[in-house]
PDB file of C-alpha atoms in Angstrom:
ATOM      1  CA  GLN A  26       0.066  -0.367  -0.126  1.00  0.00           C
ATOM      2  CA  LEU A  27       3.120   2.144   0.921  1.00  0.00           C
ATOM      3  CA  SER A  28       4.341   1.459  -2.320  1.00  0.00           C
ATOM      4  CA  ASN A  29       1.689   2.793  -4.791  1.00  0.00           C
ATOM      5  CA  ARG A  30       2.513   6.740  -4.739  1.00  0.00           C
ATOM      6  CA  GLU A  31      -0.037   7.222  -7.894  1.00  0.00           C
ATOM      7  CA  ASN A  32      -1.504   9.739  -7.717  1.00  0.00           C
ATOM      8  CA  ARG A  33      -0.736  10.212  -3.463  1.00  0.00           C
ATOM      9  CA  THR A  34      -1.264  14.122  -2.448  1.00  0.00           C
ATOM     10  CA  GLU A  35       0.979  15.173   0.590  1.00  0.00           C
ATOM     11  CA  GLU A  36      -2.354  15.134   2.388  1.00  0.00           C
ATOM     12  CA  ASP A  37      -3.315  11.310   1.252  1.00  0.00           C
ATOM     13  CA  TRP A  38       0.025  10.200   2.598  1.00  0.00           C
ATOM     14  CA  GLY A  39      -0.616  12.074   5.959  1.00  0.00           C
ATOM     15  CA  ASN A  40      -3.884  10.428   6.251  1.00  0.00           C
ATOM     16  CA  LEU A  41      -2.546   7.360   5.229  1.00  0.00           C
ATOM     17  CA  LEU A  42       0.510   7.399   7.459  1.00  0.00           C
ATOM     18  CA  THR A  43      -1.723   8.423  10.414  1.00  0.00           C
ATOM     19  CA  GLU A  44      -3.719   5.407  10.316  1.00  0.00           C
ATOM     20  CA  THR A  45      -1.218   3.306   9.369  1.00  0.00           C
ATOM     21  CA  TYR A  46       0.828   3.883  12.470  1.00  0.00           C
ATOM     22  CA  GLN A  47      -2.138   4.150  15.031  1.00  0.00           C
ATOM     23  CA  LYS A  48      -2.773   0.664  13.987  1.00  0.00           C
ATOM     24  CA  CYS A  49       0.778  -0.581  14.528  1.00  0.00           C
ATOM     25  CA  ASP A  50       1.904  -1.968  17.869  1.00  0.00           C
ATOM     26  CA  GLU A  51       5.500  -0.502  19.326  1.00  0.00           C
ATOM     27  CA  THR A  52       7.767  -2.639  17.018  1.00  0.00           C
ATOM     28  CA  SER A  53       6.206  -1.740  13.792  1.00  0.00           C
ATOM     29  CA  ARG A  54       5.686   2.392  14.578  1.00  0.00           C
ATOM     30  CA  GLN A  55       9.878   2.114  15.244  1.00  0.00           C
ATOM     31  CA  ASN A  56       9.969   0.657  11.741  1.00  0.00           C
ATOM     32  CA  ILE A  57       7.903   3.625  10.594  1.00  0.00           C
ATOM     33  CA  LEU A  58       9.914   6.057  12.205  1.00  0.00           C
ATOM     34  CA  SER A  59      13.019   4.785  10.163  1.00  0.00           C
ATOM     35  CA  PHE A  60      11.142   4.328   7.272  1.00  0.00           C
ATOM     36  CA  LEU A  61      10.511   7.926   7.737  1.00  0.00           C
ATOM     37  CA  GLY A  62      13.863   8.613   8.054  1.00  0.00           C
ATOM     38  CA  CYS A  63      14.166   9.549  11.074  1.00  0.00           C
ATOM     39  CA  PRO A  64      15.664   6.907  13.406  1.00  0.00           C
ATOM     40  CA  LEU A  65      16.678   9.564  15.663  1.00  0.00           C
ATOM     41  CA  ALA A  66      13.380   9.819  17.142  1.00  0.00           C
ATOM     42  CA  ASN A  67      13.058   5.679  18.154  1.00  0.00           C
ATOM     43  CA  VAL A  68      16.220   7.170  20.558  1.00  0.00           C
ATOM     44  CA  ILE A  69      14.508   9.888  22.012  1.00  0.00           C
ATOM     45  CA  LEU A  70      11.495   7.663  22.482  1.00  0.00           C
ATOM     46  CA  ARG A  71      12.737   4.269  22.943  1.00  0.00           C
ATOM     47  CA  PRO A  72      16.360   4.895  24.978  1.00  0.00           C
ATOM     48  CA  ASP A  73      16.101   0.941  26.270  1.00  0.00           C
ATOM     49  CA  ALA A  74      15.427  -0.575  22.179  1.00  0.00           C
ATOM     50  CA  GLN A  75      18.672  -0.851  19.462  1.00  0.00           C
ATOM     51  CA  PRO A  76      17.597   0.907  16.792  1.00  0.00           C
ATOM     52  CA  GLY A  77      14.967  -0.518  14.230  1.00  0.00           C
ATOM     53  CA  PRO A  78      15.690  -2.824  11.346  1.00  0.00           C
ATOM     54  CA  GLN A  79      17.589  -0.610   8.238  1.00  0.00           C
ATOM     55  CA  VAL A  80      14.885  -0.051   5.523  1.00  0.00           C
ATOM     56  CA  LYS A  81      15.454   0.110   1.660  1.00  0.00           C
ATOM     57  CA  ASP A  82      17.082   3.402   1.012  1.00  0.00           C
ATOM     58  CA  SER A  83      17.243   5.123   4.498  1.00  0.00           C
ATOM     59  CA  GLN A  84      22.038   4.510   4.778  1.00  0.00           C
ATOM     60  CA  GLN A  85      21.531   8.414   4.709  1.00  0.00           C
ATOM     61  CA  ALA A  86      18.864   8.319   7.668  1.00  0.00           C
ATOM     62  CA  TRP A  87      21.587   5.544   9.357  1.00  0.00           C
ATOM     63  CA  GLN A  88      24.826   7.545   8.716  1.00  0.00           C
ATOM     64  CA  GLU A  89      22.941  11.173  10.047  1.00  0.00           C
ATOM     65  CA  LEU A  90      22.489   9.350  12.938  1.00  0.00           C
ATOM     66  CA  LYS A  91      25.895   8.124  13.316  1.00  0.00           C
ATOM     67  CA  GLU A  92      27.193  11.344  13.327  1.00  0.00           C
ATOM     68  CA  PHE A  93      25.078  12.852  15.978  1.00  0.00           C
ATOM     69  CA  LEU A  94      25.522   9.251  18.243  1.00  0.00           C
ATOM     70  CA  ARG A  95      29.751  10.229  17.629  1.00  0.00           C
ATOM     71  CA  LEU A  96      28.815  13.953  18.040  1.00  0.00           C
ATOM     72  CA  LEU A  97      26.791  13.505  21.426  1.00  0.00           C
ATOM     73  CA  LYS A  98      29.841  11.397  23.406  1.00  0.00           C
ATOM     74  CA  GLY A  99      32.188  13.890  22.768  1.00  0.00           C
ATOM     75  CA  GLU A 100      33.128  15.390  18.975  1.00  0.00           C
ATOM     76  CA  SER A 101      30.947  18.356  19.940  1.00  0.00           C
ATOM     77  CA  LYS A 102      32.725  20.874  20.280  1.00  0.00           C
ATOM     78  CA  PHE A 103      30.199  22.744  22.737  1.00  0.00           C
ATOM     79  CA  PHE A 104      29.428  20.528  24.424  1.00  0.00           C
ATOM     80  CA  SER A 105      33.252  19.331  25.313  1.00  0.00           C
ATOM     81  CA  SER A 106      33.591  22.784  26.497  1.00  0.00           C
ATOM     82  CA  HIS A 107      31.267  22.720  28.708  1.00  0.00           C
ATOM     83  CA  PRO A 108      31.278  19.538  30.669  1.00  0.00           C
ATOM     84  CA  SER A 109      29.514  20.318  33.673  1.00  0.00           C
ATOM     85  CA  LEU A 110      25.583  20.297  31.065  1.00  0.00           C
ATOM     86  CA  CYS A 111      26.191  16.497  31.465  1.00  0.00           C
ATOM     87  CA  VAL A 112      25.050  16.239  28.333  1.00  0.00           C
ATOM     88  CA  HIS A 113      26.747  12.725  27.951  1.00  0.00           C
ATOM     89  CA  GLU A 114      23.752  11.141  30.281  1.00  0.00           C
ATOM     90  CA  CYS A 115      21.116  12.687  27.014  1.00  0.00           C
ATOM     91  CA  LEU A 116      20.449   8.762  26.205  1.00  0.00           C
ATOM     92  CA  LYS A 117      20.856   6.709  29.056  1.00  0.00           C
ATOM     93  CA  ASP A 118      17.529   5.473  30.716  1.00  0.00           C
ATOM     94  CA  GLN A 119      18.006   6.837  34.236  1.00  0.00           C
ATOM     95  CA  PHE A 120      19.421  10.425  34.623  1.00  0.00           C
ATOM     96  CA  PHE A 121      21.862  10.245  37.553  1.00  0.00           C
ATOM     97  CA  PHE A 122      22.368  14.072  38.256  1.00  0.00           C
ATOM     98  CA  PRO A 123      23.332  14.937  41.689  1.00  0.00           C
ATOM     99  CA  ALA A 124      20.807  16.654  43.739  1.00  0.00           C
ATOM    100  CA  TRP A 125      20.727  19.779  42.605  1.00  0.00           C
ATOM    101  CA  ASP A 126      18.469  22.241  45.412  1.00  0.00           C
ATOM    102  CA  LYS A 127      19.930  25.976  44.536  1.00  0.00           C
ATOM    103  CA  ASP A 128      18.202  28.027  42.106  1.00  0.00           C
ATOM    104  CA  ASP A 129      19.958  29.261  39.411  1.00  0.00           C
ATOM    105  CA  ASP A 130      19.380  33.137  40.685  1.00  0.00           C
ATOM    106  CA  GLY A 131      16.779  34.416  37.422  1.00  0.00           C
ATOM    107  CA  LYS A 132      19.656  33.451  35.087  1.00  0.00           C
ATOM    108  CA  LEU A 133      17.057  31.230  32.440  1.00  0.00           C
ATOM    109  CA  GLU A 134      15.001  34.774  32.642  1.00  0.00           C
ATOM    110  CA  GLU A 135      17.683  36.940  32.108  1.00  0.00           C
ATOM    111  CA  ALA A 136      18.315  34.689  28.781  1.00  0.00           C
ATOM    112  CA  LYS A 137      15.229  34.699  27.541  1.00  0.00           C
ATOM    113  CA  LYS A 138      15.073  38.849  27.811  1.00  0.00           C
ATOM    114  CA  LEU A 139      18.134  39.313  25.324  1.00  0.00           C
ATOM    115  CA  TYR A 140      16.537  36.455  23.463  1.00  0.00           C
ATOM    116  CA  ARG A 141      13.767  38.208  22.545  1.00  0.00           C
ATOM    117  CA  GLN A 142      15.358  41.180  22.016  1.00  0.00           C
ATOM    118  CA  GLY A 143      17.754  39.167  19.358  1.00  0.00           C
ATOM    119  CA  LYS A 144      20.985  40.789  20.974  1.00  0.00           C
ATOM    120  CA  ASP A 145      23.900  39.516  22.935  1.00  0.00           C
ATOM    121  CA  LEU A 146      24.255  35.566  21.418  1.00  0.00           C
ATOM    122  CA  PRO A 147      27.592  34.527  23.265  1.00  0.00           C
ATOM    123  CA  GLN A 148      25.755  36.234  26.893  1.00  0.00           C
ATOM    124  CA  ILE A 149      22.705  34.437  26.207  1.00  0.00           C
ATOM    125  CA  LEU A 150      24.575  31.213  25.509  1.00  0.00           C
ATOM    126  CA  HIS A 151      26.442  31.572  29.274  1.00  0.00           C
ATOM    127  CA  LEU A 152      23.362  32.335  31.121  1.00  0.00           C
ATOM    128  CA  ILE A 153      21.508  29.486  29.358  1.00  0.00           C
ATOM    129  CA  CYS A 154      24.594  27.311  30.447  1.00  0.00           C
ATOM    130  CA  GLU A 155      25.059  28.396  34.204  1.00  0.00           C
ATOM    131  CA  SER A 156      21.076  28.246  34.649  1.00  0.00           C
ATOM    132  CA  ILE A 157      21.691  24.349  33.433  1.00  0.00           C
ATOM    133  CA  ALA A 158      24.202  23.803  35.760  1.00  0.00           C
ATOM    134  CA  CYS A 159      22.432  24.540  38.417  1.00  0.00           C
ATOM    135  CA  ASN A 160      19.488  22.674  38.060  1.00  0.00           C
ATOM    136  CA  PRO A 161      19.832  20.473  34.193  1.00  0.00           C
ATOM    137  CA  ILE A 162      16.505  18.433  34.716  1.00  0.00           C
ATOM    138  CA  VAL A 163      14.291  21.264  33.481  1.00  0.00           C
ATOM    139  CA  GLU A 164      12.861  21.276  29.598  1.00  0.00           C
ATOM    140  CA  GLU A 165      12.301  24.771  28.806  1.00  0.00           C
ATOM    141  CA  LYS A 166      16.096  25.526  29.689  1.00  0.00           C
ATOM    142  CA  TRP A 167      17.685  22.690  26.656  1.00  0.00           C
ATOM    143  CA  ARG A 168      15.254  24.143  24.361  1.00  0.00           C
ATOM    144  CA  TYR A 169      16.593  27.912  24.595  1.00  0.00           C
ATOM    145  CA  LEU A 170      19.464  26.324  24.562  1.00  0.00           C
ATOM    146  CA  GLY A 171      18.711  24.722  20.731  1.00  0.00           C
ATOM    147  CA  GLY A 172      17.806  27.894  19.943  1.00  0.00           C
ATOM    148  CA  ALA A 173      20.608  29.806  20.647  1.00  0.00           C
ATOM    149  CA  LEU A 174      22.897  27.477  19.094  1.00  0.00           C
ATOM    150  CA  VAL A 175      20.960  27.441  15.678  1.00  0.00           C
ATOM    151  CA  ALA A 176      20.801  31.201  16.191  1.00  0.00           C
ATOM    152  CA  SER A 177      25.005  30.969  16.670  1.00  0.00           C
ATOM    153  CA  GLY A 178      25.323  28.859  13.416  1.00  0.00           C
ATOM    154  CA  GLN A 179      25.917  25.883  15.446  1.00  0.00           C
ATOM    155  CA  PRO A 180      22.761  23.484  14.574  1.00  0.00           C
ATOM    156  CA  LYS A 181      24.310  20.342  14.751  1.00  0.00           C
ATOM    157  CA  ASP A 182      25.040  21.151  19.001  1.00  0.00           C
ATOM    158  CA  ALA A 183      21.801  22.577  18.400  1.00  0.00           C
ATOM    159  CA  ALA A 184      19.972  19.110  18.187  1.00  0.00           C
ATOM    160  CA  ILE A 185      22.116  17.958  20.844  1.00  0.00           C
ATOM    161  CA  ALA A 186      19.845  20.131  23.563  1.00  0.00           C
ATOM    162  CA  TYR A 187      16.531  19.563  21.802  1.00  0.00           C
ATOM    163  CA  VAL A 188      17.114  15.468  22.152  1.00  0.00           C
ATOM    164  CA  GLN A 189      18.109  16.609  25.831  1.00  0.00           C
ATOM    165  CA  ALA A 190      14.756  18.397  26.022  1.00  0.00           C
ATOM    166  CA  LEU A 191      12.820  15.349  24.190  1.00  0.00           C
ATOM    167  CA  ARG A 192      14.261  13.289  26.913  1.00  0.00           C
ATOM    168  CA  LEU A 193      12.976  15.178  29.631  1.00  0.00           C
ATOM    169  CA  SER A 194       9.471  15.871  27.981  1.00  0.00           C
ATOM    170  CA  PRO A 195       8.947  13.397  25.431  1.00  0.00           C
ATOM    171  CA  GLN A 196       5.750  15.013  24.398  1.00  0.00           C
ATOM    172  CA  ASN A 197       6.744  18.625  24.033  1.00  0.00           C
ATOM    173  CA  ASP A 198       5.748  19.532  19.838  1.00  0.00           C
ATOM    174  CA  LYS A 199       7.813  22.722  20.047  1.00  0.00           C
ATOM    175  CA  ALA A 200      11.172  20.953  20.816  1.00  0.00           C
ATOM    176  CA  TRP A 201      10.063  17.972  18.411  1.00  0.00           C
ATOM    177  CA  GLU A 202       9.659  21.369  16.195  1.00  0.00           C
ATOM    178  CA  GLY A 203      12.784  22.828  17.284  1.00  0.00           C
ATOM    179  CA  LEU A 204      14.802  19.269  16.733  1.00  0.00           C
ATOM    180  CA  GLN A 205      13.165  19.218  13.180  1.00  0.00           C
ATOM    181  CA  LYS A 206      14.867  23.127  12.203  1.00  0.00           C
ATOM    182  CA  ALA A 207      18.043  21.865  14.057  1.00  0.00           C
ATOM    183  CA  CYS A 208      18.144  18.493  11.650  1.00  0.00           C
ATOM    184  CA  GLU A 209      17.410  20.834   8.618  1.00  0.00           C
ATOM    185  CA  LYS A 210      19.922  23.358   9.078  1.00  0.00           C
ATOM    186  CA  ALA A 211      22.309  21.454  10.102  1.00  0.00           C
ATOM    187  CA  GLY A 212      22.414  19.737   6.319  1.00  0.00           C
ATOM    188  CA  TRP A 213      20.115  15.864   7.483  1.00  0.00           C
ATOM    189  CA  SER A 214      17.920  16.060   5.272  1.00  0.00           C
ATOM    190  CA  LYS A 215      16.421  12.690   6.013  1.00  0.00           C
ATOM    191  CA  HIS A 216      15.742  13.354   9.098  1.00  0.00           C
ATOM    192  CA  ALA A 217      14.277  17.124   8.871  1.00  0.00           C
ATOM    193  CA  GLU A 218      12.177  15.331   6.600  1.00  0.00           C
ATOM    194  CA  GLY A 219      11.301  12.695   8.573  1.00  0.00           C
ATOM    195  CA  LEU A 220      10.853  14.456  11.590  1.00  0.00           C
ATOM    196  CA  ARG A 221       8.435  16.541   9.331  1.00  0.00           C
ATOM    197  CA  TRP A 222       6.252  13.963   8.789  1.00  0.00           C
ATOM    198  CA  TYR A 223       6.226  12.708  12.618  1.00  0.00           C
ATOM    199  CA  LEU A 224       5.258  15.952  13.453  1.00  0.00           C
ATOM    200  CA  MET A 225       2.409  15.606  11.084  1.00  0.00           C
ATOM    201  CA  LEU A 226       1.634  12.336  12.844  1.00  0.00           C
ATOM    202  CA  ASN A 227       1.590  13.889  16.164  1.00  0.00           C
ATOM    203  CA  ALA A 228      -0.979  17.239  14.791  1.00  0.00           C
ATOM    204  CA  ASN A 229      -3.193  14.122  13.263  1.00  0.00           C
TER     205      ASN A 229
END
């Protein structure tokens, strides 16, 4: 059914994928995400599972995922220079953060104010990183970090931040949209397109 592409509009595909997705068990849903070219979504939603089987013509998507995982595990210059962000814990089942009990002294709010004004990106990044170091288990902080990294021309690092946000809040549409845009700007075209379809599935 999926291979019959004749006369199908994008809306037709969206409806068909939604109907198929809703009927599937969990394993089949992972396969659909792989089919769409965004196995990274599997890693976010099922961190305890191995990535799903490779499907035909999805080699580029899997190469993009491998690059992302390399960055996550130490090749990102930004996160390597900010070890207090604990980003290496991002894809684990449990977070192993110490108990943070101190407030971030309004650093996130200050960063958000500067962000809305569209100025001083280095200071915005500094404030957000300090806020995360004080308390890293707040989804909004990682989402704002992702936005600031995209704005500063670091979309691949932004994708890492958005994935961390999604590990904390897997149903957050703004974080999924941010990840989709970051992948697009990073040149991860298969994931960008696949996540666009995934957002459509969620919307339906």
